[in-house]
Amino acid sequence: MAVILLTGAAGTIGRMLRARLGHHELRLTDVHAANGIEALDVTDADAVTAACRGVDAVVHLGGIAGEGPFEDVLAVNVRGTERVLAAAAATGVPRVVLASSNHAAGLYDQSEAGPGGLPDDVPARPDSYYGWSKAAMESLGRLYHDRLGLHVVCLRIGSCTPHPSDARDLAVWLSPDDAARLVEAALTATGWRLVWGVSANTRRWWSPAGGDAIGYHPSDDAETWASSVPAADPTDSLVGGPMTRKPLGSR
Ligand SMILES: NC(=O)c1ccc[n+]([C@@H]2O[C@H](COP(=O)([O-])OP(=O)(O)OC[C@H]3O[C@@H](n4cnc5c(N)ncnc54)[C@H](O)[C@@H]3O)[C@@H](O)[C@H]2O)c1
């Protein structure tokens, strides 16, 4: 059991994790306070530092979870992550799990995957300002690992929803139970790592190696929903799917 500070705990993934990581002592925070969730804006350095005191790990989910104006993703995702990493370092928290995204590497094509799948640590190739902010978060994580020794695992999450909703999800879905397995594994990993956040999907084309290396063994498969989701767009062979065509900065 560990004491874990969760940012963005009121969001989709936060709700999934709260229901599944209850064997830890969870400190639930979000910019919007709610029942059982304390107010914490990750851009407020002093508040983040206070929240980090006495915790064993931070699972940093809070932020803008899709494309938006550059200044917004810079302020919340990048500066907010810097505040979290700096606070962890200042208060002696050894481990931070960062919710990165497949959109940090969204412009790789399936044809570049190779026999073992597209590597977890393929260099960043963002498909949006949002994806760029996630790449910047990963890079900040590396800085704090290299200079200050924090263990930082950056999860390049695919599509983490209760169930797959389109054909792309059949390859990139991360189930709620696998999300909890992934975070649990990340909470014991060392170093600075990039790990795909994806389930054991039959149509998966992102490598399982990074997950294997930290003891993440997914067990769900989006294929179960194959007959109930809309057909695939045959031109959608990029990691980031429709995000790769969205105008930069649009909400
Ligand atoms: N769900 C997915 O499929 C998916 C895929 C890739 C990456 N991610 C990443 O995982 C994280 C969680 O995603 P989600 O789907 O739960 O998103 P979400 O939008 O449902 O939740 C994000 C939460 O962050 C909070 N937040 C926003 N600004 C904040 C701030 N300044 N300080 C503190 N909290 C703030 C919001 O209030 C919200 O509750 C995000 O960082 C997102 O980018 C999610």
mmCIF file of C-alpha atoms in Angstrom, residues 22-242:
data_model
loop_
_atom_site.group_PDB
_atom_site.id
_atom_site.type_symbol
_atom_site.label_atom_id
_atom_site.label_comp_id
_atom_site.label_asym_id
_atom_site.label_seq_id
_atom_site.Cartn_x
_atom_site.Cartn_y
_atom_site.Cartn_z
ATOM 1 C CA GLY A 22 -8.657 1.629 -3.260
ATOM 2 C CA HIS A 23 -6.121 -0.641 -1.551
ATOM 3 C CA HIS A 24 -3.779 2.367 -1.607
ATOM 4 C CA GLU A 25 -4.295 5.537 0.385
ATOM 5 C CA LEU A 26 -5.479 7.882 -2.350
ATOM 6 C CA ARG A 27 -5.336 11.642 -2.033
ATOM 7 C CA LEU A 28 -7.868 12.741 -4.605
ATOM 8 C CA THR A 29 -7.504 16.211 -6.098
ATOM 9 C CA ASP A 30 -8.834 18.113 -9.077
ATOM 10 C CA VAL A 31 -9.125 21.734 -10.154
ATOM 11 C CA HIS A 32 -12.841 21.253 -9.465
ATOM 12 C CA ALA A 33 -13.488 20.080 -5.906
ATOM 13 C CA ALA A 34 -16.183 17.448 -5.555
ATOM 14 C CA ASN A 35 -17.395 14.878 -3.093
ATOM 15 C CA GLY A 36 -14.220 13.364 -1.617
ATOM 16 C CA ILE A 37 -12.010 15.311 -4.018
ATOM 17 C CA GLU A 38 -9.994 18.278 -2.779
ATOM 18 C CA ALA A 39 -9.422 21.352 -4.912
ATOM 19 C CA LEU A 40 -5.923 21.470 -6.409
ATOM 20 C CA ASP A 41 -4.949 23.459 -9.474
ATOM 21 C CA VAL A 42 -1.732 21.927 -10.785
ATOM 22 C CA THR A 43 -0.567 25.337 -11.997
ATOM 23 C CA ASP A 44 -0.446 26.563 -8.373
ATOM 24 C CA ALA A 45 3.103 25.688 -7.300
ATOM 25 C CA ASP A 46 2.624 26.280 -3.566
ATOM 26 C CA ALA A 47 -0.565 24.242 -3.428
ATOM 27 C CA VAL A 48 1.001 21.372 -5.367
ATOM 28 C CA THR A 49 4.009 21.389 -3.044
ATOM 29 C CA ALA A 50 1.755 21.234 0.008
ATOM 30 C CA ALA A 51 -0.236 18.372 -1.546
ATOM 31 C CA CYS A 52 2.928 16.371 -2.248
ATOM 32 C CA ARG A 53 4.075 16.279 1.380
ATOM 33 C CA GLY A 54 4.048 12.747 2.759
ATOM 34 C CA VAL A 55 3.070 10.961 -0.435
ATOM 35 C CA ASP A 56 4.911 8.023 -2.018
ATOM 36 C CA ALA A 57 3.935 8.756 -5.608
ATOM 37 C CA VAL A 58 2.028 11.203 -7.761
ATOM 38 C CA VAL A 59 -0.231 9.973 -10.549
ATOM 39 C CA HIS A 60 -0.617 13.105 -12.629
ATOM 40 C CA LEU A 61 -3.791 13.029 -14.721
ATOM 41 C CA GLY A 62 -4.948 16.637 -14.371
ATOM 42 C CA GLY A 63 -4.921 18.814 -17.430
ATOM 43 C CA ILE A 64 -6.445 19.546 -20.805
ATOM 44 C CA ALA A 65 -7.232 16.159 -22.332
ATOM 45 C CA GLY A 66 -7.576 17.160 -25.969
ATOM 46 C CA GLU A 67 -6.656 19.740 -28.549
ATOM 47 C CA GLY A 68 -6.897 23.380 -27.492
ATOM 48 C CA PRO A 69 -5.299 26.784 -27.955
ATOM 49 C CA PHE A 70 -1.516 26.712 -27.638
ATOM 50 C CA GLU A 71 -1.415 29.062 -24.647
ATOM 51 C CA ASP A 72 -3.918 26.896 -22.772
ATOM 52 C CA VAL A 73 -2.106 23.588 -23.220
ATOM 53 C CA LEU A 74 1.187 25.323 -22.460
ATOM 54 C CA ALA A 75 -0.172 26.809 -19.231
ATOM 55 C CA VAL A 76 -1.988 23.753 -17.899
ATOM 56 C CA ASN A 77 -0.284 20.699 -19.353
ATOM 57 C CA VAL A 78 3.305 21.890 -19.559
ATOM 58 C CA ARG A 79 3.580 24.388 -16.723
ATOM 59 C CA GLY A 80 1.284 22.269 -14.548
ATOM 60 C CA THR A 81 3.504 19.227 -15.073
ATOM 61 C CA GLU A 82 6.595 21.250 -14.259
ATOM 62 C CA ARG A 83 4.909 22.275 -10.987
ATOM 63 C CA VAL A 84 4.140 18.626 -10.183
ATOM 64 C CA LEU A 85 7.665 17.412 -10.916
ATOM 65 C CA ALA A 86 9.297 20.310 -9.063
ATOM 66 C CA ALA A 87 7.024 19.761 -6.053
ATOM 67 C CA ALA A 88 7.766 16.030 -6.032
ATOM 68 C CA ALA A 89 11.498 16.726 -6.123
ATOM 69 C CA ALA A 90 11.261 19.393 -3.396
ATOM 70 C CA THR A 91 9.260 17.195 -1.017
ATOM 71 C CA GLY A 92 11.140 13.928 -1.575
ATOM 72 C CA VAL A 93 8.423 12.085 -3.506
ATOM 73 C CA PRO A 94 10.441 9.466 -5.401
ATOM 74 C CA ARG A 95 8.015 8.577 -8.176
ATOM 75 C CA VAL A 96 5.725 10.345 -10.640
ATOM 76 C CA VAL A 97 3.480 8.693 -13.214
ATOM 77 C CA LEU A 98 2.617 11.084 -16.038
ATOM 78 C CA ALA A 99 -0.470 10.697 -18.219
ATOM 79 C CA SER A 100 1.094 11.287 -21.604
ATOM 80 C CA SER A 101 -0.735 10.345 -24.780
ATOM 81 C CA ASN A 102 -0.423 8.516 -28.071
ATOM 82 C CA HIS A 103 -0.752 12.008 -29.585
ATOM 83 C CA ALA A 104 2.835 12.745 -28.477
ATOM 84 C CA ALA A 105 3.739 10.325 -31.277
ATOM 85 C CA GLY A 106 0.567 10.695 -33.311
ATOM 86 C CA LEU A 107 2.111 11.119 -36.743
ATOM 87 C CA TYR A 108 3.770 7.715 -37.017
ATOM 88 C CA ASP A 109 2.169 5.461 -39.577
ATOM 89 C CA GLN A 110 1.278 1.823 -39.056
ATOM 90 C CA SER A 111 3.692 0.956 -41.880
ATOM 91 C CA GLU A 112 6.549 2.125 -39.592
ATOM 92 C CA ALA A 113 5.645 -0.285 -36.808
ATOM 93 C CA GLY A 114 7.988 -3.195 -37.626
ATOM 94 C CA PRO A 115 7.427 -6.816 -36.582
ATOM 95 C CA GLY A 116 7.516 -6.098 -32.836
ATOM 96 C CA GLY A 117 5.118 -3.197 -33.097
ATOM 97 C CA LEU A 118 5.815 0.520 -32.892
ATOM 98 C CA PRO A 119 8.292 0.926 -30.006
ATOM 99 C CA ASP A 120 7.070 2.571 -26.811
ATOM 100 C CA ASP A 121 10.006 4.976 -26.917
ATOM 101 C CA VAL A 122 9.701 6.053 -30.521
ATOM 102 C CA PRO A 123 10.857 9.713 -30.606
ATOM 103 C CA ALA A 124 8.086 12.245 -30.129
ATOM 104 C CA ARG A 125 6.217 13.254 -33.284
ATOM 105 C CA PRO A 126 3.196 15.216 -32.050
ATOM 106 C CA ASP A 127 0.043 15.535 -34.107
ATOM 107 C CA SER A 128 -1.396 18.616 -32.356
ATOM 108 C CA TYR A 129 -0.609 21.284 -29.767
ATOM 109 C CA TYR A 130 -2.059 18.801 -27.291
ATOM 110 C CA GLY A 131 0.339 16.090 -28.485
ATOM 111 C CA TRP A 132 3.185 18.595 -28.350
ATOM 112 C CA SER A 133 2.309 19.404 -24.728
ATOM 113 C CA LYS A 134 2.452 15.683 -23.909
ATOM 114 C CA ALA A 135 5.860 15.389 -25.604
ATOM 115 C CA ALA A 136 7.014 18.372 -23.534
ATOM 116 C CA MET A 137 5.733 16.647 -20.376
ATOM 117 C CA GLU A 138 7.687 13.510 -21.262
ATOM 118 C CA SER A 139 10.794 15.594 -21.833
ATOM 119 C CA LEU A 140 10.361 17.415 -18.508
ATOM 120 C CA GLY A 141 10.036 14.016 -16.869
ATOM 121 C CA ARG A 142 13.343 13.002 -18.344
ATOM 122 C CA LEU A 143 14.976 16.195 -17.092
ATOM 123 C CA TYR A 144 13.755 15.539 -13.557
ATOM 124 C CA HIS A 145 14.945 11.941 -13.757
ATOM 125 C CA ASP A 146 18.363 12.762 -15.178
ATOM 126 C CA ARG A 147 19.082 15.742 -12.951
ATOM 127 C CA LEU A 148 17.221 14.913 -9.746
ATOM 128 C CA GLY A 149 16.747 11.151 -9.787
ATOM 129 C CA LEU A 150 12.939 11.018 -9.828
ATOM 130 C CA HIS A 151 11.456 7.837 -11.251
ATOM 131 C CA VAL A 152 9.128 9.011 -13.998
ATOM 132 C CA VAL A 153 6.937 6.747 -16.098
ATOM 133 C CA CYS A 154 5.183 8.457 -19.012
ATOM 134 C CA LEU A 155 2.107 6.551 -20.158
ATOM 135 C CA ARG A 156 1.380 7.038 -23.843
ATOM 136 C CA ILE A 157 -2.294 6.277 -23.385
ATOM 137 C CA GLY A 158 -4.369 5.194 -26.370
ATOM 138 C CA SER A 159 -8.111 5.537 -25.877
ATOM 139 C CA CYS A 160 -9.102 4.967 -22.267
ATOM 140 C CA THR A 161 -12.875 4.747 -22.148
ATOM 141 C CA PRO A 162 -15.348 2.319 -20.569
ATOM 142 C CA HIS A 163 -15.558 0.436 -23.884
ATOM 143 C CA PRO A 164 -14.345 0.913 -27.493
ATOM 144 C CA SER A 165 -16.494 3.307 -29.495
ATOM 145 C CA ASP A 166 -15.031 3.161 -33.027
ATOM 146 C CA ALA A 167 -12.802 1.047 -35.237
ATOM 147 C CA ARG A 168 -9.628 2.866 -34.192
ATOM 148 C CA ASP A 169 -10.363 1.903 -30.602
ATOM 149 C CA LEU A 170 -10.208 -1.762 -31.595
ATOM 150 C CA ALA A 171 -6.429 -1.245 -31.849
ATOM 151 C CA VAL A 172 -5.746 1.494 -29.299
ATOM 152 C CA TRP A 173 -8.262 0.952 -26.476
ATOM 153 C CA LEU A 174 -7.066 0.857 -22.880
ATOM 154 C CA SER A 175 -9.706 -0.766 -20.705
ATOM 155 C CA PRO A 176 -10.463 0.595 -17.229
ATOM 156 C CA ASP A 177 -9.101 -2.571 -15.575
ATOM 157 C CA ASP A 178 -5.947 -2.501 -17.695
ATOM 158 C CA ALA A 179 -5.505 1.206 -16.894
ATOM 159 C CA ALA A 180 -5.393 0.252 -13.213
ATOM 160 C CA ARG A 181 -2.959 -2.606 -13.962
ATOM 161 C CA LEU A 182 -0.765 -0.204 -15.909
ATOM 162 C CA VAL A 183 -0.673 2.426 -13.185
ATOM 163 C CA GLU A 184 -0.023 -0.241 -10.552
ATOM 164 C CA ALA A 185 2.972 -1.478 -12.573
ATOM 165 C CA ALA A 186 4.199 2.070 -13.163
ATOM 166 C CA LEU A 187 4.142 2.676 -9.413
ATOM 167 C CA THR A 188 6.971 0.164 -8.953
ATOM 168 C CA ALA A 189 9.026 1.018 -12.055
ATOM 169 C CA THR A 190 12.364 2.752 -11.907
ATOM 170 C CA GLY A 191 14.085 5.167 -14.255
ATOM 171 C CA TRP A 192 12.490 7.304 -16.931
ATOM 172 C CA ARG A 193 10.262 5.366 -19.265
ATOM 173 C CA LEU A 194 7.811 5.734 -22.094
ATOM 174 C CA VAL A 195 5.151 3.027 -22.080
ATOM 175 C CA TRP A 196 2.173 2.589 -24.374
ATOM 176 C CA GLY A 197 -1.085 2.580 -22.477
ATOM 177 C CA VAL A 198 -3.050 0.017 -24.428
ATOM 178 C CA SER A 199 -4.889 -3.222 -23.738
ATOM 179 C CA ALA A 200 -4.118 -6.679 -25.158
ATOM 180 C CA ASN A 201 -6.091 -5.852 -28.288
ATOM 181 C CA THR A 202 -5.991 -8.331 -31.167
ATOM 182 C CA ARG A 203 -5.499 -5.370 -33.567
ATOM 183 C CA ARG A 204 -2.867 -3.664 -31.441
ATOM 184 C CA TRP A 205 0.163 -2.457 -33.432
ATOM 185 C CA TRP A 206 2.043 -0.682 -30.653
ATOM 186 C CA SER A 207 4.780 -2.749 -29.003
ATOM 187 C CA PRO A 208 4.078 -4.512 -25.695
ATOM 188 C CA ALA A 209 7.790 -4.376 -24.730
ATOM 189 C CA GLY A 210 7.692 -1.253 -22.568
ATOM 190 C CA GLY A 211 4.757 -2.597 -20.591
ATOM 191 C CA ASP A 212 6.366 -6.028 -20.224
ATOM 192 C CA ALA A 213 9.500 -4.381 -18.843
ATOM 193 C CA ILE A 214 7.590 -2.838 -15.934
ATOM 194 C CA GLY A 215 5.378 -5.854 -15.267
ATOM 195 C CA TYR A 216 2.260 -4.556 -17.001
ATOM 196 C CA HIS A 217 0.313 -7.508 -18.334
ATOM 197 C CA PRO A 218 -2.968 -6.362 -19.905
ATOM 198 C CA SER A 219 -5.797 -8.833 -20.131
ATOM 199 C CA ASP A 220 -8.635 -7.101 -21.997
ATOM 200 C CA ASP A 221 -9.163 -7.155 -25.765
ATOM 201 C CA ALA A 222 -11.238 -4.589 -27.672
ATOM 202 C CA GLU A 223 -12.075 -7.283 -30.216
ATOM 203 C CA THR A 224 -14.987 -8.270 -27.986
ATOM 204 C CA TRP A 225 -16.739 -5.109 -29.265
ATOM 205 C CA ALA A 226 -15.725 -5.531 -32.947
ATOM 206 C CA SER A 227 -19.232 -6.233 -34.193
ATOM 207 C CA SER A 228 -20.766 -3.247 -32.415
ATOM 208 C CA VAL A 229 -18.517 -0.349 -33.474
ATOM 209 C CA PRO A 230 -18.682 1.608 -36.771
ATOM 210 C CA ALA A 231 -16.458 0.363 -39.624
ATOM 211 C CA ALA A 232 -12.864 1.555 -39.971
ATOM 212 C CA ASP A 233 -11.795 4.540 -42.051
ATOM 213 C CA PRO A 234 -9.236 2.879 -44.370
ATOM 214 C CA THR A 235 -7.137 6.079 -44.503
ATOM 215 C CA ASP A 236 -6.685 6.106 -40.724
ATOM 216 C CA SER A 237 -3.293 4.451 -40.398
ATOM 217 C CA LEU A 238 -1.644 7.067 -38.166
ATOM 218 C CA VAL A 239 -1.169 6.593 -34.416
ATOM 219 C CA GLY A 240 -3.217 9.693 -33.645
ATOM 220 C CA GLY A 241 -6.214 8.911 -35.876
ATOM 221 C CA PRO A 242 -8.649 11.825 -36.456
#
